[in-house]
mmCIF file of C-alpha atoms in Angstrom:
data_model
loop_
_atom_site.group_PDB
_atom_site.id
_atom_site.type_symbol
_atom_site.label_atom_id
_atom_site.label_comp_id
_atom_site.label_asym_id
_atom_site.label_seq_id
_atom_site.Cartn_x
_atom_site.Cartn_y
_atom_site.Cartn_z
ATOM 1 C CA UNK A 6 55.426 64.760 107.866
ATOM 2 C CA UNK A 7 58.251 63.700 105.594
ATOM 3 C CA UNK A 8 60.800 65.484 103.435
ATOM 4 C CA UNK A 9 62.791 64.584 100.362
ATOM 5 C CA UNK A 10 66.427 65.289 101.166
ATOM 6 C CA UNK A 11 68.786 65.807 98.190
ATOM 7 C CA UNK A 12 72.200 64.186 98.041
ATOM 8 C CA UNK A 13 74.036 67.391 97.090
ATOM 9 C CA UNK A 14 73.525 71.102 97.622
ATOM 10 C CA UNK A 15 74.903 74.612 97.078
ATOM 11 C CA UNK A 16 77.554 75.648 99.609
ATOM 12 C CA UNK A 17 80.215 78.344 99.967
ATOM 13 C CA UNK A 18 83.496 76.608 100.779
ATOM 14 C CA UNK A 19 86.896 77.916 101.864
ATOM 15 C CA UNK A 20 89.369 75.253 100.727
ATOM 16 C CA UNK A 21 92.334 76.883 102.480
ATOM 17 C CA UNK A 22 92.327 79.933 104.744
ATOM 18 C CA UNK A 23 93.098 83.114 102.890
ATOM 19 C CA UNK A 24 92.334 81.645 99.455
ATOM 20 C CA UNK A 25 88.824 83.040 99.017
ATOM 21 C CA UNK A 26 85.393 81.440 98.840
ATOM 22 C CA UNK A 27 84.151 79.041 96.172
ATOM 23 C CA UNK A 28 80.423 78.414 95.732
ATOM 24 C CA UNK A 29 79.955 74.739 94.877
ATOM 25 C CA UNK A 30 76.790 73.102 93.576
ATOM 26 C CA UNK A 31 77.738 69.540 94.496
ATOM 27 C CA UNK A 32 78.542 69.745 98.206
ATOM 28 C CA UNK A 33 77.235 66.645 100.026
ATOM 29 C CA UNK A 34 74.160 66.747 102.264
ATOM 30 C CA UNK A 35 74.187 64.647 105.431
ATOM 31 C CA UNK A 36 71.402 62.112 105.071
ATOM 32 C CA UNK A 37 68.751 61.451 107.768
ATOM 33 C CA UNK A 38 69.911 57.858 108.263
ATOM 34 C CA UNK A 39 73.393 59.147 109.095
ATOM 35 C CA UNK A 40 72.222 61.428 111.895
ATOM 36 C CA UNK A 41 73.142 60.320 115.411
ATOM 37 C CA UNK A 42 70.711 60.493 118.367
ATOM 38 C CA UNK A 43 70.334 64.138 119.340
ATOM 39 C CA UNK A 44 71.301 65.440 115.906
ATOM 40 C CA UNK A 45 68.977 67.103 113.432
ATOM 41 C CA UNK A 46 69.070 68.388 109.867
ATOM 42 C CA UNK A 47 67.965 71.936 109.058
ATOM 43 C CA UNK A 48 66.907 73.171 105.621
ATOM 44 C CA UNK A 49 68.027 76.781 105.734
ATOM 45 C CA UNK A 50 65.931 79.726 104.596
ATOM 46 C CA UNK A 51 68.722 82.279 105.037
ATOM 47 C CA UNK A 52 71.893 83.080 106.944
ATOM 48 C CA UNK A 53 73.488 86.239 108.237
ATOM 49 C CA UNK A 54 77.085 87.253 107.579
ATOM 50 C CA UNK A 55 79.244 88.290 110.525
ATOM 51 C CA UNK A 56 82.732 89.783 110.799
ATOM 52 C CA UNK A 57 83.672 86.532 112.537
ATOM 53 C CA UNK A 58 82.993 84.702 109.257
ATOM 54 C CA UNK A 59 85.556 86.934 107.559
ATOM 55 C CA UNK A 60 88.123 86.098 110.259
ATOM 56 C CA UNK A 61 87.374 82.401 109.706
ATOM 57 C CA UNK A 62 87.959 82.738 105.968
ATOM 58 C CA UNK A 63 91.197 84.666 106.499
ATOM 59 C CA UNK A 64 92.389 82.414 109.325
ATOM 60 C CA UNK A 65 93.843 85.402 111.186
ATOM 61 C CA UNK A 66 92.689 84.561 114.713
ATOM 62 C CA UNK A 67 95.084 82.900 117.209
ATOM 63 C CA UNK A 68 93.067 79.661 117.039
ATOM 64 C CA UNK A 69 92.812 78.544 113.390
ATOM 65 C CA UNK A 70 89.550 77.222 111.889
ATOM 66 C CA UNK A 71 89.175 73.812 110.295
ATOM 67 C CA UNK A 72 89.685 73.550 106.549
ATOM 68 C CA UNK A 73 88.089 72.961 104.202
ATOM 69 C CA UNK A 74 85.345 75.028 105.820
ATOM 70 C CA UNK A 75 81.750 75.981 105.202
ATOM 71 C CA UNK A 76 81.461 79.197 107.203
ATOM 72 C CA UNK A 77 78.431 80.932 108.672
ATOM 73 C CA UNK A 78 76.732 80.809 112.054
ATOM 74 C CA UNK A 79 73.518 82.839 111.809
ATOM 75 C CA UNK A 80 71.138 80.457 110.071
ATOM 76 C CA UNK A 81 67.369 80.120 110.250
ATOM 77 C CA UNK A 82 65.488 77.256 108.697
ATOM 78 C CA UNK A 83 63.168 74.299 109.137
ATOM 79 C CA UNK A 84 63.817 71.005 110.893
ATOM 80 C CA UNK A 85 63.570 68.329 108.195
ATOM 81 C CA UNK A 86 65.085 65.310 109.972
ATOM 82 C CA UNK A 87 65.904 64.167 113.509
ATOM 83 C CA UNK A 88 68.349 61.414 114.337
ATOM 84 C CA UNK A 89 66.845 58.004 115.047
ATOM 85 C CA UNK A 90 66.863 57.232 118.770
ATOM 86 C CA UNK A 91 66.629 60.886 119.874
ATOM 87 C CA UNK A 92 64.797 61.078 123.212
ATOM 88 C CA UNK A 93 62.678 64.024 124.456
ATOM 89 C CA UNK A 94 63.577 66.309 121.585
ATOM 90 C CA UNK A 95 62.542 69.932 122.277
ATOM 91 C CA UNK A 96 61.946 70.436 118.533
ATOM 92 C CA UNK A 97 59.968 68.491 115.956
ATOM 93 C CA UNK A 98 59.846 68.205 112.182
ATOM 94 C CA UNK A 99 58.660 71.438 110.590
ATOM 95 C CA UNK A 100 59.740 73.709 113.441
ATOM 96 C CA UNK A 101 61.497 76.943 112.521
ATOM 97 C CA UNK A 102 64.763 77.150 114.417
ATOM 98 C CA UNK A 103 67.993 79.095 114.465
ATOM 99 C CA UNK A 104 71.624 77.988 114.409
ATOM 100 C CA UNK A 105 74.127 80.052 116.403
ATOM 101 C CA UNK A 106 77.898 80.349 116.825
ATOM 102 C CA UNK A 107 77.664 77.724 119.568
ATOM 103 C CA UNK A 108 76.714 74.711 117.477
ATOM 104 C CA UNK A 109 77.111 72.213 120.320
ATOM 105 C CA UNK A 110 77.927 72.144 124.021
ATOM 106 C CA UNK A 111 77.766 69.138 126.322
ATOM 107 C CA UNK A 112 75.403 70.846 128.848
ATOM 108 C CA UNK A 113 76.865 68.775 131.696
ATOM 109 C CA UNK A 114 80.359 70.155 132.399
ATOM 110 C CA UNK A 115 81.075 72.819 135.035
ATOM 111 C CA UNK A 116 81.049 75.696 132.540
ATOM 112 C CA UNK A 117 77.761 74.560 130.991
ATOM 113 C CA UNK A 118 76.147 74.158 134.425
ATOM 114 C CA UNK A 119 77.190 77.726 135.246
ATOM 115 C CA UNK A 120 75.570 79.063 132.091
ATOM 116 C CA UNK A 121 78.866 79.463 130.243
ATOM 117 C CA UNK A 122 77.984 77.030 127.479
ATOM 118 C CA UNK A 123 80.143 79.070 125.113
ATOM 119 C CA UNK A 124 83.170 78.045 127.200
ATOM 120 C CA UNK A 125 82.339 74.322 127.257
ATOM 121 C CA UNK A 126 85.460 72.193 126.837
ATOM 122 C CA UNK A 127 83.631 70.159 124.180
ATOM 123 C CA UNK A 128 82.141 73.136 122.346
ATOM 124 C CA UNK A 129 81.684 73.062 118.578
ATOM 125 C CA UNK A 130 81.576 76.389 116.741
ATOM 126 C CA UNK A 131 79.389 76.823 113.660
ATOM 127 C CA UNK A 132 81.390 77.879 110.650
ATOM 128 C CA UNK A 133 84.686 77.517 112.499
ATOM 129 C CA UNK A 134 85.309 74.117 114.030
ATOM 130 C CA UNK A 135 82.319 72.502 112.312
ATOM 131 C CA UNK A 136 80.650 73.350 108.997
ATOM 132 C CA UNK A 137 78.196 76.210 109.304
ATOM 133 C CA UNK A 138 75.319 77.931 107.586
ATOM 134 C CA UNK A 139 76.686 78.968 104.188
ATOM 135 C CA UNK A 140 74.939 75.917 102.738
ATOM 136 C CA UNK A 141 71.376 74.877 102.019
ATOM 137 C CA UNK A 142 71.262 72.050 104.571
ATOM 138 C CA UNK A 143 73.179 71.933 107.848
ATOM 139 C CA UNK A 144 73.459 69.295 110.552
ATOM 140 C CA UNK A 145 72.858 70.549 114.109
ATOM 141 C CA UNK A 146 71.728 69.376 117.575
ATOM 142 C CA UNK A 147 68.169 69.421 118.905
ATOM 143 C CA UNK A 148 69.121 70.714 122.362
ATOM 144 C CA UNK A 149 71.114 73.664 121.033
ATOM 145 C CA UNK A 150 69.059 75.120 118.170
ATOM 146 C CA UNK A 151 66.933 78.145 119.114
ATOM 147 C CA UNK A 152 63.147 78.083 118.522
ATOM 148 C CA UNK A 153 62.105 81.090 116.419
ATOM 149 C CA UNK A 154 58.747 82.537 117.526
ATOM 150 C CA UNK A 155 56.159 84.207 115.324
ATOM 151 C CA UNK A 156 56.456 87.946 114.928
ATOM 152 C CA UNK A 157 59.942 88.017 113.449
ATOM 153 C CA UNK A 158 61.099 87.220 109.937
ATOM 154 C CA UNK A 159 63.723 84.563 109.319
ATOM 155 C CA UNK A 160 66.053 87.236 107.914
ATOM 156 C CA UNK A 161 65.806 89.385 111.042
ATOM 157 C CA UNK A 162 66.082 86.397 113.379
ATOM 158 C CA UNK A 163 69.277 85.282 111.626
ATOM 159 C CA UNK A 164 71.104 88.458 112.642
ATOM 160 C CA UNK A 165 69.709 88.398 116.167
ATOM 161 C CA UNK A 166 71.107 84.885 116.695
ATOM 162 C CA UNK A 167 74.667 86.196 116.768
ATOM 163 C CA UNK A 168 74.906 89.981 116.653
ATOM 164 C CA UNK A 169 71.794 90.445 118.775
ATOM 165 C CA UNK A 170 72.610 87.769 121.341
ATOM 166 C CA UNK A 171 76.181 89.027 121.688
ATOM 167 C CA UNK A 172 75.315 92.654 122.437
ATOM 168 C CA UNK A 173 72.262 91.748 124.486
ATOM 169 C CA UNK A 174 74.357 89.621 126.839
ATOM 170 C CA UNK A 175 77.044 92.305 127.085
ATOM 171 C CA UNK A 176 74.471 94.930 128.051
ATOM 172 C CA UNK A 177 72.755 92.485 130.409
ATOM 173 C CA UNK A 178 75.969 92.050 132.404
ATOM 174 C CA UNK A 179 77.258 95.630 132.111
ATOM 175 C CA UNK A 180 76.107 96.542 135.645
ATOM 176 C CA UNK A 181 74.050 99.442 134.328
ATOM 177 C CA UNK A 182 70.749 100.826 135.569
ATOM 178 C CA UNK A 183 67.996 102.707 133.716
ATOM 179 C CA UNK A 184 69.092 106.231 132.733
ATOM 180 C CA UNK A 185 72.800 105.319 132.865
ATOM 181 C CA UNK A 186 75.004 106.363 129.961
ATOM 182 C CA UNK A 187 76.438 103.627 127.721
ATOM 183 C CA UNK A 188 78.920 104.249 124.910
ATOM 184 C CA UNK A 189 78.745 102.051 121.823
ATOM 185 C CA UNK A 190 81.800 102.298 119.543
ATOM 186 C CA UNK A 191 80.935 100.789 116.166
ATOM 187 C CA UNK A 192 77.270 101.663 116.714
ATOM 188 C CA UNK A 193 76.374 101.729 113.039
ATOM 189 C CA UNK A 194 77.634 98.228 112.299
ATOM 190 C CA UNK A 195 75.981 94.839 112.439
ATOM 191 C CA UNK A 196 76.377 94.386 116.199
ATOM 192 C CA UNK A 197 76.303 98.052 117.092
ATOM 193 C CA UNK A 198 72.957 98.966 115.531
ATOM 194 C CA UNK A 199 71.319 96.166 117.516
ATOM 195 C CA UNK A 200 73.150 97.241 120.684
ATOM 196 C CA UNK A 201 71.620 100.712 120.351
ATOM 197 C CA UNK A 202 68.144 99.192 120.357
ATOM 198 C CA UNK A 203 68.672 96.669 123.145
ATOM 199 C CA UNK A 204 70.196 99.449 125.262
ATOM 200 C CA UNK A 205 67.136 101.621 124.698
ATOM 201 C CA UNK A 206 64.816 98.758 125.726
ATOM 202 C CA UNK A 207 66.805 98.618 128.993
ATOM 203 C CA UNK A 208 66.241 102.315 129.601
ATOM 204 C CA UNK A 209 69.847 103.349 128.973
ATOM 205 C CA UNK A 210 71.039 106.588 127.403
ATOM 206 C CA UNK A 211 73.147 105.828 124.351
ATOM 207 C CA UNK A 212 76.201 107.566 122.938
ATOM 208 C CA UNK A 213 76.766 106.114 119.463
ATOM 209 C CA UNK A 214 80.258 106.288 117.983
ATOM 210 C CA UNK A 215 80.894 105.558 114.312
ATOM 211 C CA UNK A 216 81.797 107.306 111.082
ATOM 212 C CA UNK A 217 79.823 108.798 108.216
ATOM 213 C CA UNK A 218 76.432 110.361 107.556
ATOM 214 C CA UNK A 219 74.722 107.082 106.654
ATOM 215 C CA UNK A 220 75.584 105.575 110.015
ATOM 216 C CA UNK A 221 74.618 108.782 111.851
ATOM 217 C CA UNK A 222 71.150 108.673 110.293
ATOM 218 C CA UNK A 223 70.791 104.998 111.205
ATOM 219 C CA UNK A 224 71.896 105.422 114.834
ATOM 220 C CA UNK A 225 70.214 108.729 115.669
ATOM 221 C CA UNK A 226 67.259 109.234 113.348
ATOM 222 C CA UNK A 227 66.113 105.627 112.999
ATOM 223 C CA UNK A 228 67.277 103.955 116.217
ATOM 224 C CA UNK A 229 67.045 106.792 118.723
ATOM 225 C CA UNK A 230 70.595 107.105 120.052
ATOM 226 C CA UNK A 231 70.744 110.035 122.481
ATOM 227 C CA UNK A 232 74.069 111.377 121.210
ATOM 228 C CA UNK A 233 76.369 110.871 118.220
ATOM 229 C CA UNK A 234 80.136 111.087 117.846
ATOM 230 C CA UNK A 235 81.700 110.810 114.390
ATOM 231 C CA UNK A 236 85.189 109.451 115.003
ATOM 232 C CA UNK A 237 86.310 110.746 111.610
ATOM 233 C CA UNK A 238 85.467 114.312 112.607
ATOM 234 C CA UNK A 239 85.999 114.415 116.376
ATOM 235 C CA UNK A 240 89.587 115.041 117.492
ATOM 236 C CA UNK A 241 89.105 114.125 121.158
ATOM 237 C CA UNK A 242 86.520 111.387 121.706
ATOM 238 C CA UNK A 243 87.237 111.142 125.437
ATOM 239 C CA UNK A 244 86.567 114.847 125.954
ATOM 240 C CA UNK A 245 83.400 114.652 123.843
ATOM 241 C CA UNK A 246 81.990 111.733 125.871
ATOM 242 C CA UNK A 247 82.639 113.656 129.072
ATOM 243 C CA UNK A 248 80.997 116.775 127.633
ATOM 244 C CA UNK A 249 77.877 114.837 126.623
ATOM 245 C CA UNK A 250 77.581 113.195 130.044
ATOM 246 C CA UNK A 251 78.054 116.463 131.895
ATOM 247 C CA UNK A 252 81.598 115.778 133.073
ATOM 248 C CA UNK A 253 82.028 112.417 134.830
ATOM 249 C CA UNK A 254 81.923 110.188 131.758
ATOM 250 C CA UNK A 255 79.846 107.149 130.843
ATOM 251 C CA UNK A 256 78.711 104.360 133.152
ATOM 252 C CA UNK A 257 79.560 101.625 130.662
ATOM 253 C CA UNK A 258 80.972 100.941 127.230
ATOM 254 C CA UNK A 259 80.154 97.978 125.029
ATOM 255 C CA UNK A 260 82.955 97.892 122.471
ATOM 256 C CA UNK A 261 81.804 96.074 119.360
ATOM 257 C CA UNK A 262 84.375 97.578 117.015
ATOM 258 C CA UNK A 263 87.411 95.548 116.000
ATOM 259 C CA UNK A 264 89.639 98.605 116.409
ATOM 260 C CA UNK A 265 91.992 98.467 119.438
ATOM 261 C CA UNK A 266 91.596 102.229 119.943
ATOM 262 C CA UNK A 267 87.987 101.641 120.928
ATOM 263 C CA UNK A 268 89.192 99.761 124.006
ATOM 264 C CA UNK A 269 91.974 102.147 124.948
ATOM 265 C CA UNK A 270 89.699 105.190 124.884
ATOM 266 C CA UNK A 271 86.966 103.494 126.908
ATOM 267 C CA UNK A 272 89.004 103.310 130.113
ATOM 268 C CA UNK A 273 89.607 107.067 129.828
ATOM 269 C CA UNK A 274 86.001 108.135 129.236
ATOM 270 C CA UNK A 275 84.356 105.819 131.774
ATOM 271 C CA UNK A 276 83.391 107.357 135.094
ATOM 272 C CA UNK A 277 84.419 105.906 138.447
ATOM 273 C CA UNK A 278 82.905 102.464 138.897
ATOM 274 C CA UNK A 279 82.310 102.134 135.160
ATOM 275 C CA UNK A 280 82.298 98.886 133.201
ATOM 276 C CA UNK A 281 84.046 98.089 129.947
ATOM 277 C CA UNK A 282 82.407 95.186 128.136
ATOM 278 C CA UNK A 283 84.876 93.827 125.569
ATOM 279 C CA UNK A 284 83.019 92.282 122.637
ATOM 280 C CA UNK A 285 84.769 93.051 119.343
ATOM 281 C CA UNK A 286 87.658 90.745 118.480
ATOM 282 C CA UNK A 287 90.566 92.387 116.660
ATOM 283 C CA UNK A 288 92.731 89.698 115.092
ATOM 284 C CA UNK A 289 96.034 90.560 116.786
ATOM 285 C CA UNK A 290 95.516 93.719 118.848
ATOM 286 C CA UNK A 291 96.115 93.947 122.576
ATOM 287 C CA UNK A 292 94.236 95.897 125.226
ATOM 288 C CA UNK A 293 96.426 98.780 126.320
ATOM 289 C CA UNK A 294 94.864 100.489 129.309
ATOM 290 C CA UNK A 295 96.298 102.487 132.161
ATOM 291 C CA UNK A 296 96.569 100.100 135.081
ATOM 292 C CA UNK A 297 96.774 103.053 137.465
ATOM 293 C CA UNK A 298 93.491 104.625 136.329
ATOM 294 C CA UNK A 299 91.770 101.264 135.906
ATOM 295 C CA UNK A 300 92.441 100.620 139.606
ATOM 296 C CA UNK A 301 92.080 104.224 140.778
ATOM 297 C CA UNK A 302 88.693 104.625 139.059
ATOM 298 C CA UNK A 303 87.482 101.131 140.084
ATOM 299 C CA UNK A 304 86.925 100.203 136.433
ATOM 300 C CA UNK A 305 85.685 96.704 135.626
ATOM 301 C CA UNK A 306 86.900 95.169 132.357
ATOM 302 C CA UNK A 307 84.838 92.149 131.349
ATOM 303 C CA UNK A 308 85.136 89.945 128.286
ATOM 304 C CA UNK A 309 81.708 89.044 126.926
ATOM 305 C CA UNK A 310 81.688 86.163 124.464
ATOM 306 C CA UNK A 311 78.431 85.568 122.558
ATOM 307 C CA UNK A 312 75.730 84.088 124.812
ATOM 308 C CA UNK A 313 74.115 80.921 126.112
ATOM 309 C CA UNK A 314 70.822 79.301 125.108
ATOM 310 C CA UNK A 315 68.786 81.436 127.519
ATOM 311 C CA UNK A 316 70.398 84.656 126.281
ATOM 312 C CA UNK A 317 69.454 83.636 122.741
ATOM 313 C CA UNK A 318 65.818 82.979 123.641
ATOM 314 C CA UNK A 319 65.559 86.325 125.441
ATOM 315 C CA UNK A 320 67.196 88.281 122.631
ATOM 316 C CA UNK A 321 65.020 86.698 119.936
ATOM 317 C CA UNK A 322 61.826 87.181 121.949
ATOM 318 C CA UNK A 323 62.579 90.882 122.521
ATOM 319 C CA UNK A 324 63.118 91.333 118.789
ATOM 320 C CA UNK A 325 59.953 89.383 117.979
ATOM 321 C CA UNK A 326 57.977 91.724 120.252
ATOM 322 C CA UNK A 327 58.849 94.582 117.912
ATOM 323 C CA UNK A 328 61.251 96.406 120.228
ATOM 324 C CA UNK A 329 64.325 95.645 118.124
ATOM 325 C CA UNK A 330 64.468 95.956 114.353
ATOM 326 C CA UNK A 331 67.247 94.483 112.238
ATOM 327 C CA UNK A 332 68.399 96.660 109.351
ATOM 328 C CA UNK A 333 69.693 94.339 106.681
ATOM 329 C CA UNK A 334 70.163 93.902 102.960
ATOM 330 C CA UNK A 335 69.532 90.568 101.246
ATOM 331 C CA UNK A 336 71.978 89.065 98.785
ATOM 332 C CA UNK A 337 72.300 85.620 97.216
ATOM 333 C CA UNK A 338 74.835 83.165 98.615
ATOM 334 C CA UNK A 339 76.877 83.555 95.424
ATOM 335 C CA UNK A 340 77.800 87.138 96.418
ATOM 336 C CA UNK A 341 79.520 86.145 99.681
ATOM 337 C CA UNK A 342 83.005 87.035 98.410
ATOM 338 C CA UNK A 343 81.887 90.597 97.659
ATOM 339 C CA UNK A 344 80.241 90.869 101.078
ATOM 340 C CA UNK A 345 83.538 89.878 102.697
ATOM 341 C CA UNK A 346 85.285 92.607 100.728
ATOM 342 C CA UNK A 347 82.803 95.242 101.934
ATOM 343 C CA UNK A 348 83.062 93.986 105.517
ATOM 344 C CA UNK A 349 86.819 94.309 105.452
ATOM 345 C CA UNK A 350 86.516 97.898 104.200
ATOM 346 C CA UNK A 351 83.882 98.871 106.796
ATOM 347 C CA UNK A 352 81.312 99.729 104.111
ATOM 348 C CA UNK A 353 78.328 97.853 105.531
ATOM 349 C CA UNK A 354 75.712 99.616 107.671
ATOM 350 C CA UNK A 355 73.481 97.140 109.485
ATOM 351 C CA UNK A 356 73.625 93.495 108.405
ATOM 352 C CA UNK A 357 73.851 91.400 105.253
ATOM 353 C CA UNK A 358 71.638 88.315 105.020
ATOM 354 C CA UNK A 359 72.229 85.666 102.358
ATOM 355 C CA UNK A 360 69.314 83.852 100.781
ATOM 356 C CA UNK A 361 69.632 80.198 99.906
#
C-alpha cells in the first residue's frame, strides 16, 4: 500500500494569538522521508472543534500556545506514512486512527508509568504546543494515536477523542456508584451532552444544568437526563438540586462549564462525602469554595485533565457500541472563525465537526 503525499495543503493558521484564523491553501505537508522513527503521518477525514481551541487562538490561558499555530486536537483520519526505522508499530498503513489533545508523551517517566500521561514532563499538546488537526495532513506518533473501531463514524469519534474522553475519565474517578446523583453543569454543551450519556451507562441519575429550550430538549428528551435545571430561570440552583435529590444533595458534580459559578455552587449542593470533579477551564477564574464546609462535609475536590490512552480506548469503544451518541453539525474548515464566534457566545448545542 502506498500513498501520494502532496507538498502543500489547506490549514487554518493563527499567526499571532488574538488575531483571528486564516485558512491557507499552501501550508507545507511533512513528507514521509522526514518522519522520525515512531512518527506517522495522518490524512485527516475530519476534526472536532473544542472550547480549548478557542482559548488557544485567543491565548488567554496562563500558559501561552506556540505561534504561529495550527489548532485542533480531535482529528480522525488514515495512516498514510510511518517513519523509517519504526519498530513494533501498533498501527499500519491504512488504519483509521484518532489524534487527541495529548499528541505525545514519553511513556517512561513516573507520571506516564502511573497512567498520568497527560502530565508527562515531555508532553506535546495537539493544537497548542505542536500543530494540530485544523489541516489536511498532520504528523503524529504511532504509540499515541487511538485506533478507531468499526461501529462509529469518523465525525462522532472525533468528538469522543476529547470531549468524550474528558468526561468519561471524570465520571470514572468521581467515586460514584450506580443510582447515585451526579450534577452536570453545562450539560447541553459539547462535553456536557456526552457526560449525560456516559453517566447513564454507569447507572447514575443525572441532573442536567444549562440554559434554553434547545438544550433542555437535548438533555432530557434525547439523552435521558433524570432532571433539568435552567440556570436562566432558576433563582436558587443549590436549593433546586437539594429538592430534586430529596434533601441531602448530589453525590458528585462534574463541572464542564467554563463559568466559575459552576464550581462555587457545587460545594454547596453536594451531600456529605460528595466529589467535585473540576473539568472546565475558565481562563482566569479562581475556585472560591467555603473551606469550612468543604472540610465539614468531607468534600473531595479533584482536578480531572483529559485522559490517558486507556481512557481513550474505553471511551471510544463505549461510543462504538451504540451507548453514546454524539450530536454534531458538520461545517467546512473555512468556517472555523464563525464557529469560534458561536462558541464564545455559548450558541452551540452538541459539537461542531469540520470536514477537510
